[in-house]
Amino acid sequence: MNPIATRLLNQQLISPQFNGPAEVVNYMGAMQAQEYRMMRWAVAMRTRKPSAKAFKRAYDSGQILRLHLMRGTWQLVSAEDYWPLLQLCASKALAVIKGWMSSNNISIPDEEVRSIRDILAQTATDHGSATKEDFIHALVERDIHMDDHRLSYHIRMAELSGTLCSGELLPMKATYSLTADKVKPMVTIDRDEALLLLARKYFHSRQPATFEDFVWWSGLITSDCRKGMMLMGKSLHEVKIKSNGPKGAERVYYITDDCRTRGLRRGKYLLIPPYDEYLISYKSRDIVLAPDFKHKAHNNSGIFQPIIAHDGIVCGNWTPFKDNHQAVFFLGDHDTDIQKEWVRYKTFQKT
């Protein structure tokens, strides 16, 4: 098995199987959405005909939702998975946020959480899609003044309570809507069902992946991750793959019964956005990213850069917000003519 080709296929980065953005997000389970503008390309590039307008329609209609969910960071989830994943991940995500608050010497009493959440909910109701500036204005009207940092914590806690989710997709600013206005009422599912759902979606879309990769990506405790994998039963199989790290040791990876292995087109360049699942899905990234060049893709503080992959190997960086493509290669000898992929990206922006 070629692990790089397998990841490209199962991540839908080559020979994509889906027509619409909502299908992609539902298939992936959750997708990193740290960069508000580039999350659109991260989803769309995994469709047969990438379209910014199609992404906006899916987002505005609530088929795709954005919220702080796993590891205390932004994620995209499908409306279908919203409640199961929120029920599964919220308590751990909330613990992460409270840890950050403690390290920043910020204490927010429960009474304040409830009262501010009510104001945020009413503001979202009044506006339909409220910006952070709308929240600030509503608080000031009530003679409540707080810094941006504290307000951000309140918004995250409102998301994790199921009160707020993403609103209308604007060019640059995030907006928030009342969850009750965008998502069907909650249907509680068994925790084991939710663990199985998350494990299945992760390994189907990211295979081959290790247990440590799953723990890192999900943000859950190790026992929950083991249980989710166990619930997959015989549909999950072990394979050993040699790493490209300094010692070159074998690692145990997992693949599923229906793992895609055919459809690779060699010679293909991919313009991959920052924070994309192609890298952020995994704790160990040396299969596709040479350790000597990992600083070109991300730093130790969790800041990820736009990258170029050639046949799945990360080999350069690109600049998304220019009229003409600008590629800088740091690995191998490459023909810098990646015009075909650049045209695909620019066409996505216009359609």
GROMACS .gro file of C-alpha atoms in nm:
model
  351
    1MET     CA    1   0.000   0.000   0.000
    2ASN     CA    2   0.123   0.348  -0.091
    3PRO     CA    3   0.034   0.551   0.222
    4ILE     CA    4   0.062   0.888   0.048
    5ALA     CA    5  -0.166   0.794  -0.242
    6THR     CA    6  -0.407   0.635   0.005
    7ARG     CA    7  -0.432   0.954   0.207
    8LEU     CA    8  -0.481   1.167  -0.103
    9LEU     CA    9  -0.765   0.944  -0.219
   10ASN     CA   10  -0.941   0.907   0.113
   11GLN     CA   11  -0.903   1.276   0.195
   12GLN     CA   12  -1.074   1.344  -0.141
   13LEU     CA   13  -0.780   1.552  -0.262
   14ILE     CA   14  -0.753   1.352  -0.581
   15SER     CA   15  -1.037   1.185  -0.769
   16PRO     CA   16  -1.298   1.342  -0.536
   17GLN     CA   17  -1.626   1.156  -0.505
   18PHE     CA   18  -1.854   1.440  -0.392
   19ASN     CA   19  -2.038   1.715  -0.577
   20GLY     CA   20  -2.131   1.946  -0.291
   21PRO     CA   21  -1.949   2.107   0.005
   22ALA     CA   22  -2.197   1.971   0.262
   23GLU     CA   23  -2.124   1.616   0.145
   24VAL     CA   24  -1.752   1.672   0.200
   25VAL     CA   25  -1.792   1.810   0.552
   26ASN     CA   26  -2.030   1.530   0.646
   27TYR     CA   27  -1.784   1.272   0.513
   28MET     CA   28  -1.486   1.425   0.696
   29GLY     CA   29  -1.673   1.451   1.027
   30ALA     CA   30  -1.508   1.780   1.125
   31MET     CA   31  -1.272   2.006   0.933
   32GLN     CA   32  -1.036   2.266   1.073
   33ALA     CA   33  -1.169   2.614   1.001
   34GLN     CA   34  -0.916   2.840   1.168
   35GLU     CA   35  -0.871   3.062   0.862
   36TYR     CA   36  -1.212   3.211   0.781
   37ARG     CA   37  -1.140   3.283   0.415
   38MET     CA   38  -0.940   2.970   0.331
   39MET     CA   39  -1.172   2.717   0.497
   40ARG     CA   40  -1.389   2.757   0.186
   41TRP     CA   41  -1.115   2.630  -0.043
   42ALA     CA   42  -1.028   2.350   0.202
   43VAL     CA   43  -1.380   2.212   0.155
   44ALA     CA   44  -1.434   2.304  -0.210
   45MET     CA   45  -1.108   2.156  -0.338
   46ARG     CA   46  -1.242   1.818  -0.224
   47THR     CA   47  -1.543   1.846  -0.458
   48ARG     CA   48  -1.561   1.761  -0.827
   49LYS     CA   49  -1.629   2.123  -0.929
   50PRO     CA   50  -1.507   2.366  -0.663
   51SER     CA   51  -1.740   2.664  -0.622
   52ALA     CA   52  -1.729   2.946  -0.368
   53LYS     CA   53  -2.097   3.016  -0.427
   54ALA     CA   54  -2.188   2.654  -0.358
   55PHE     CA   55  -1.996   2.671  -0.031
   56LYS     CA   56  -2.177   2.992   0.070
   57ARG     CA   57  -2.518   2.839  -0.007
   58ALA     CA   58  -2.440   2.536   0.208
   59TYR     CA   59  -2.301   2.753   0.487
   60ASP     CA   60  -2.578   3.013   0.490
   61SER     CA   61  -2.849   2.745   0.485
   62GLY     CA   62  -2.699   2.569   0.787
   63GLN     CA   63  -2.591   2.253   0.605
   64ILE     CA   64  -2.237   2.344   0.716
   65LEU     CA   65  -2.176   2.497   1.061
   66ARG     CA   66  -1.866   2.655   1.212
   67LEU     CA   67  -1.795   2.656   1.584
   68HIS     CA   68  -1.522   2.600   1.839
   69LEU     CA   69  -1.542   2.228   1.901
   70MET     CA   70  -1.231   2.010   1.920
   71ARG     CA   71  -0.906   2.116   2.090
   72GLY     CA   72  -1.066   2.455   2.157
   73THR     CA   73  -1.028   2.554   1.790
   74TRP     CA   74  -1.259   2.630   1.498
   75GLN     CA   75  -1.420   2.337   1.317
   76LEU     CA   76  -1.669   2.289   1.035
   77VAL     CA   77  -1.930   2.018   1.093
   78SER     CA   78  -2.241   1.911   0.906
   79ALA     CA   79  -2.585   1.986   1.044
   80GLU     CA   80  -2.637   1.610   1.072
   81ASP     CA   81  -2.332   1.571   1.298
   82TYR     CA   82  -2.371   1.894   1.494
   83TRP     CA   83  -2.554   1.761   1.800
   84PRO     CA   84  -2.376   1.423   1.830
   85LEU     CA   85  -2.031   1.584   1.806
   86LEU     CA   86  -2.124   1.870   2.038
   87GLN     CA   87  -2.251   1.627   2.300
   88LEU     CA   88  -1.934   1.420   2.265
   89CYS     CA   89  -1.672   1.696   2.254
   90ALA     CA   90  -1.814   1.990   2.450
   91SER     CA   91  -1.701   1.891   2.800
   92LYS     CA   92  -1.339   1.835   2.695
   93ALA     CA   93  -1.336   2.152   2.483
   94LEU     CA   94  -1.478   2.349   2.774
   95ALA     CA   95  -1.205   2.213   3.002
   96VAL     CA   96  -0.943   2.331   2.749
   97ILE     CA   97  -1.096   2.679   2.739
   98LYS     CA   98  -1.110   2.702   3.118
   99GLY     CA   99  -0.744   2.599   3.128
  100TRP     CA  100  -0.659   2.887   2.893
  101MET     CA  101  -0.864   3.124   3.107
  102SER     CA  102  -0.678   3.015   3.419
  103SER     CA  103  -0.339   3.065   3.255
  104ASN     CA  104  -0.448   3.417   3.157
  105ASN     CA  105  -0.577   3.489   3.510
  106ILE     CA  106  -0.935   3.522   3.385
  107SER     CA  107  -1.217   3.398   3.606
  108ILE     CA  108  -1.576   3.404   3.483
  109PRO     CA  109  -1.840   3.306   3.741
  110ASP     CA  110  -2.131   3.086   3.633
  111GLU     CA  111  -2.381   3.367   3.693
  112GLU     CA  112  -2.192   3.587   3.446
  113VAL     CA  113  -2.176   3.304   3.193
  114ARG     CA  114  -2.556   3.265   3.205
  115SER     CA  115  -2.639   3.636   3.193
  116ILE     CA  116  -2.399   3.715   2.905
  117ARG     CA  117  -2.516   3.406   2.715
  118ASP     CA  118  -2.873   3.535   2.734
  119ILE     CA  119  -2.762   3.871   2.590
  120LEU     CA  120  -2.566   3.703   2.310
  121ALA     CA  121  -2.863   3.482   2.226
  122GLN     CA  122  -3.103   3.776   2.216
  123THR     CA  123  -2.864   3.975   1.997
  124ALA     CA  124  -2.829   3.684   1.755
  125THR     CA  125  -3.208   3.653   1.746
  126ASP     CA  126  -3.252   4.024   1.676
  127HIS     CA  127  -2.991   4.036   1.399
  128GLY     CA  128  -3.031   3.691   1.247
  129SER     CA  129  -2.654   3.691   1.196
  130ALA     CA  130  -2.466   3.894   1.455
  131THR     CA  131  -2.104   4.004   1.442
  132LYS     CA  132  -1.881   4.044   1.743
  133GLU     CA  133  -1.931   4.420   1.707
  134ASP     CA  134  -2.306   4.363   1.742
  135PHE     CA  135  -2.243   4.177   2.068
  136ILE     CA  136  -2.020   4.456   2.197
  137HIS     CA  137  -2.287   4.715   2.115
  138ALA     CA  138  -2.558   4.512   2.290
  139LEU     CA  139  -2.342   4.479   2.601
  140VAL     CA  140  -2.256   4.849   2.606
  141GLU     CA  141  -2.628   4.932   2.582
  142ARG     CA  142  -2.662   4.740   2.910
  143ASP     CA  143  -2.362   4.923   3.055
  144ILE     CA  144  -2.148   4.608   3.037
  145HIS     CA  145  -1.790   4.663   2.922
  146MET     CA  146  -1.542   4.382   2.865
  147ASP     CA  147  -1.228   4.334   2.661
  148ASP     CA  148  -1.220   4.129   2.343
  149HIS     CA  149  -1.044   3.839   2.513
  150ARG     CA  150  -1.317   3.793   2.774
  151LEU     CA  151  -1.594   3.830   2.517
  152SER     CA  152  -1.429   3.562   2.301
  153TYR     CA  153  -1.444   3.320   2.591
  154HIS     CA  154  -1.813   3.397   2.639
  155ILE     CA  155  -1.882   3.333   2.270
  156ARG     CA  156  -1.699   3.000   2.283
  157MET     CA  157  -1.890   2.891   2.590
  158ALA     CA  158  -2.217   2.989   2.421
  159GLU     CA  159  -2.118   2.773   2.124
  160LEU     CA  160  -2.034   2.477   2.345
  161SER     CA  161  -2.369   2.509   2.526
  162GLY     CA  162  -2.546   2.473   2.191
  163THR     CA  163  -2.677   2.830   2.205
  164LEU     CA  164  -2.480   2.992   1.921
  165CYS     CA  165  -2.344   2.861   1.593
  166SER     CA  166  -2.225   3.022   1.271
  167GLY     CA  167  -2.443   3.275   1.091
  168GLU     CA  168  -2.423   3.415   0.738
  169LEU     CA  169  -2.093   3.380   0.554
  170LEU     CA  170  -1.940   3.725   0.508
  171PRO     CA  171  -1.622   3.797   0.311
  172MET     CA  172  -1.403   3.868   0.615
  173LYS     CA  173  -1.602   3.865   0.941
  174ALA     CA  174  -1.744   3.571   1.133
  175THR     CA  175  -2.110   3.597   1.230
  176TYR     CA  176  -2.320   3.408   1.482
  177SER     CA  177  -2.677   3.283   1.476
  178LEU     CA  178  -2.904   3.125   1.730
  179THR     CA  179  -2.857   2.751   1.693
  180ALA     CA  180  -3.230   2.694   1.731
  181ASP     CA  181  -3.282   2.898   1.412
  182LYS     CA  182  -3.035   2.696   1.203
  183VAL     CA  183  -3.026   2.339   1.333
  184LYS     CA  184  -3.303   2.090   1.396
  185PRO     CA  185  -3.379   2.022   1.765
  186MET     CA  186  -3.132   1.805   1.949
  187VAL     CA  187  -3.169   1.430   1.932
  188THR     CA  188  -2.964   1.273   2.209
  189ILE     CA  189  -2.763   0.969   2.108
  190ASP     CA  190  -2.575   0.720   2.321
  191ARG     CA  191  -2.214   0.818   2.394
  192ASP     CA  192  -2.088   0.494   2.242
  193GLU     CA  193  -2.278   0.576   1.922
  194ALA     CA  194  -2.111   0.916   1.912
  195LEU     CA  195  -1.766   0.765   1.968
  196LEU     CA  196  -1.827   0.516   1.690
  197LEU     CA  197  -1.948   0.793   1.461
  198LEU     CA  198  -1.636   1.002   1.519
  199ALA     CA  199  -1.392   0.710   1.491
  200ARG     CA  200  -1.555   0.581   1.175
  201LYS     CA  201  -1.553   0.919   1.003
  202TYR     CA  202  -1.197   0.990   1.107
  203PHE     CA  203  -1.046   0.665   0.980
  204HIS     CA  204  -1.257   0.652   0.664
  205SER     CA  205  -1.142   0.997   0.559
  206ARG     CA  206  -0.786   1.011   0.698
  207GLN     CA  207  -0.654   0.659   0.653
  208PRO     CA  208  -0.391   0.540   0.705
  209ALA     CA  209  -0.369   0.698   1.049
  210THR     CA  210  -0.232   0.594   1.387
  211PHE     CA  211  -0.405   0.576   1.722
  212GLU     CA  212  -0.194   0.874   1.834
  213ASP     CA  213  -0.313   1.069   1.530
  214PHE     CA  214  -0.677   1.006   1.625
  215VAL     CA  215  -0.617   1.112   1.986
  216TRP     CA  216  -0.446   1.433   1.871
  217TRP     CA  217  -0.712   1.521   1.615
  218SER     CA  218  -1.018   1.445   1.828
  219GLY     CA  219  -0.892   1.610   2.146
  220LEU     CA  220  -1.060   1.330   2.344
  221ILE     CA  221  -0.903   1.124   2.619
  222THR     CA  222  -0.721   0.808   2.510
  223SER     CA  223  -0.976   0.570   2.662
  224ASP     CA  224  -1.256   0.729   2.457
  225CYS     CA  225  -1.048   0.698   2.141
  226ARG     CA  226  -0.968   0.333   2.211
  227LYS     CA  227  -1.335   0.262   2.269
  228GLY     CA  228  -1.440   0.432   1.946
  229MET     CA  229  -1.189   0.223   1.752
  230MET     CA  230  -1.293  -0.093   1.933
  231LEU     CA  231  -1.655  -0.028   1.839
  232MET     CA  232  -1.552  -0.029   1.473
  233GLY     CA  233  -1.478  -0.399   1.520
  234LYS     CA  234  -1.331  -0.598   1.235
  235SER     CA  235  -1.383  -0.316   0.985
  236LEU     CA  236  -1.061  -0.155   1.114
  237HIS     CA  237  -0.728  -0.321   1.032
  238GLU     CA  238  -0.367  -0.269   1.138
  239VAL     CA  239  -0.087  -0.208   0.888
  240LYS     CA  240   0.276  -0.127   0.960
  241ILE     CA  241   0.442   0.155   0.772
  242LYS     CA  242   0.799   0.279   0.802
  243SER     CA  243   0.820   0.641   0.907
  244ASN     CA  244   1.036   0.904   0.739
  245GLY     CA  245   1.153   1.034   1.074
  246PRO     CA  246   1.513   1.031   1.197
  247LYS     CA  247   1.502   0.670   1.318
  248GLY     CA  248   1.283   0.535   1.040
  249ALA     CA  249   1.095   0.304   1.278
  250GLU     CA  250   0.775   0.124   1.180
  251ARG     CA  251   0.449   0.256   1.315
  252VAL     CA  252   0.112   0.085   1.342
  253TYR     CA  253  -0.149   0.251   1.122
  254TYR     CA  254  -0.515   0.169   1.071
  255ILE     CA  255  -0.721   0.136   0.755
  256THR     CA  256  -1.081   0.034   0.692
  257ASP     CA  257  -1.240  -0.238   0.480
  258ASP     CA  258  -1.347   0.011   0.216
  259CYS     CA  259  -1.019   0.202   0.197
  260ARG     CA  260  -0.974   0.372  -0.141
  261THR     CA  261  -0.650   0.268  -0.309
  262ARG     CA  262  -0.717   0.331  -0.679
  263GLY     CA  263  -0.746   0.655  -0.871
  264LEU     CA  264  -0.406   0.819  -0.823
  265ARG     CA  265  -0.302   1.061  -1.098
  266ARG     CA  266   0.071   1.123  -1.082
  267GLY     CA  267   0.227   1.459  -1.148
  268LYS     CA  268  -0.052   1.653  -0.978
  269TYR     CA  269   0.014   1.967  -0.779
  270LEU     CA  270  -0.220   2.070  -0.498
  271LEU     CA  271  -0.246   2.421  -0.355
  272ILE     CA  272  -0.341   2.338   0.002
  273PRO     CA  273  -0.470   2.608   0.240
  274PRO     CA  274  -0.333   2.671   0.589
  275TYR     CA  275  -0.473   2.451   0.867
  276ASP     CA  276  -0.587   2.194   0.614
  277GLU     CA  277  -0.681   1.844   0.727
  278TYR     CA  278  -0.407   1.701   0.505
  279LEU     CA  279  -0.160   1.795   0.779
  280ILE     CA  280  -0.362   1.888   1.085
  281SER     CA  281  -0.540   1.550   1.096
  282TYR     CA  282  -0.219   1.384   1.214
  283LYS     CA  283   0.014   1.413   1.510
  284SER     CA  284   0.299   1.267   1.302
  285ARG     CA  285   0.321   1.423   0.957
  286ASP     CA  286   0.651   1.285   0.829
  287ILE     CA  287   0.484   1.057   0.573
  288VAL     CA  288   0.415   1.363   0.356
  289LEU     CA  289   0.629   1.633   0.516
  290ALA     CA  290   1.006   1.589   0.553
  291PRO     CA  291   1.103   1.666   0.915
  292ASP     CA  292   1.376   1.905   0.798
  293PHE     CA  293   1.111   2.125   0.638
  294LYS     CA  294   0.826   2.107   0.887
  295HIS     CA  295   0.893   2.469   0.988
  296LYS     CA  296   0.792   2.567   0.635
  297ALA     CA  297   0.445   2.423   0.694
  298HIS     CA  298   0.381   2.509   1.060
  299ASN     CA  299   0.554   2.639   1.371
  300ASN     CA  300   0.549   2.505   1.725
  301SER     CA  301   0.274   2.750   1.822
  302GLY     CA  302   0.021   2.591   1.588
  303ILE     CA  303   0.038   2.845   1.305
  304PHE     CA  304   0.000   2.667   0.970
  305GLN     CA  305   0.105   2.803   0.630
  306PRO     CA  306  -0.039   2.751   0.278
  307ILE     CA  307   0.154   2.461   0.126
  308ILE     CA  308   0.211   2.300  -0.212
  309ALA     CA  309   0.204   1.923  -0.246
  310HIS     CA  310   0.332   1.737  -0.551
  311ASP     CA  311   0.208   1.379  -0.568
  312GLY     CA  312   0.120   1.425  -0.203
  313ILE     CA  313   0.466   1.531  -0.083
  314VAL     CA  314   0.474   1.877   0.074
  315CYS     CA  315   0.737   2.063  -0.125
  316GLY     CA  316   0.662   2.438  -0.121
  317ASN     CA  317   0.454   2.735  -0.019
  318TRP     CA  318   0.210   2.951  -0.209
  319THR     CA  319   0.032   3.284  -0.162
  320PRO     CA  320  -0.350   3.263  -0.184
  321PHE     CA  321  -0.443   3.630  -0.201
  322LYS     CA  322  -0.253   3.744  -0.510
  323ASP     CA  323  -0.366   3.798  -0.868
  324ASN     CA  324  -0.091   3.568  -0.998
  325HIS     CA  325   0.036   3.251  -0.842
  326GLN     CA  326   0.355   3.276  -0.638
  327ALA     CA  327   0.521   2.945  -0.560
  328VAL     CA  328   0.835   2.893  -0.355
  329PHE     CA  329   0.971   2.538  -0.351
  330PHE     CA  330   1.193   2.412  -0.071
  331LEU     CA  331   1.212   2.042  -0.159
  332GLY     CA  332   1.321   1.878  -0.485
  333ASP     CA  333   1.350   2.008  -0.839
  334HIS     CA  334   1.010   2.124  -0.957
  335ASP     CA  335   0.865   2.278  -1.265
  336THR     CA  336   0.723   2.596  -1.119
  337ASP     CA  337   0.440   2.592  -1.373
  338ILE     CA  338   0.149   2.494  -1.151
  339GLN     CA  339  -0.087   2.704  -1.358
  340LYS     CA  340  -0.350   2.432  -1.393
  341GLU     CA  341  -0.406   2.410  -1.018
  342TRP     CA  342  -0.391   2.788  -0.985
  343VAL     CA  343  -0.663   2.821  -1.250
  344ARG     CA  344  -0.874   2.569  -1.057
  345TYR     CA  345  -0.835   2.781  -0.743
  346LYS     CA  346  -0.915   3.111  -0.918
  347THR     CA  347  -1.214   2.954  -1.096
  348PHE     CA  348  -1.345   2.839  -0.759
  349GLN     CA  349  -1.337   3.199  -0.633
  350LYS     CA  350  -1.546   3.324  -0.929
  351THR     CA  351  -1.807   3.047  -0.951
   0.00000   0.00000   0.00000
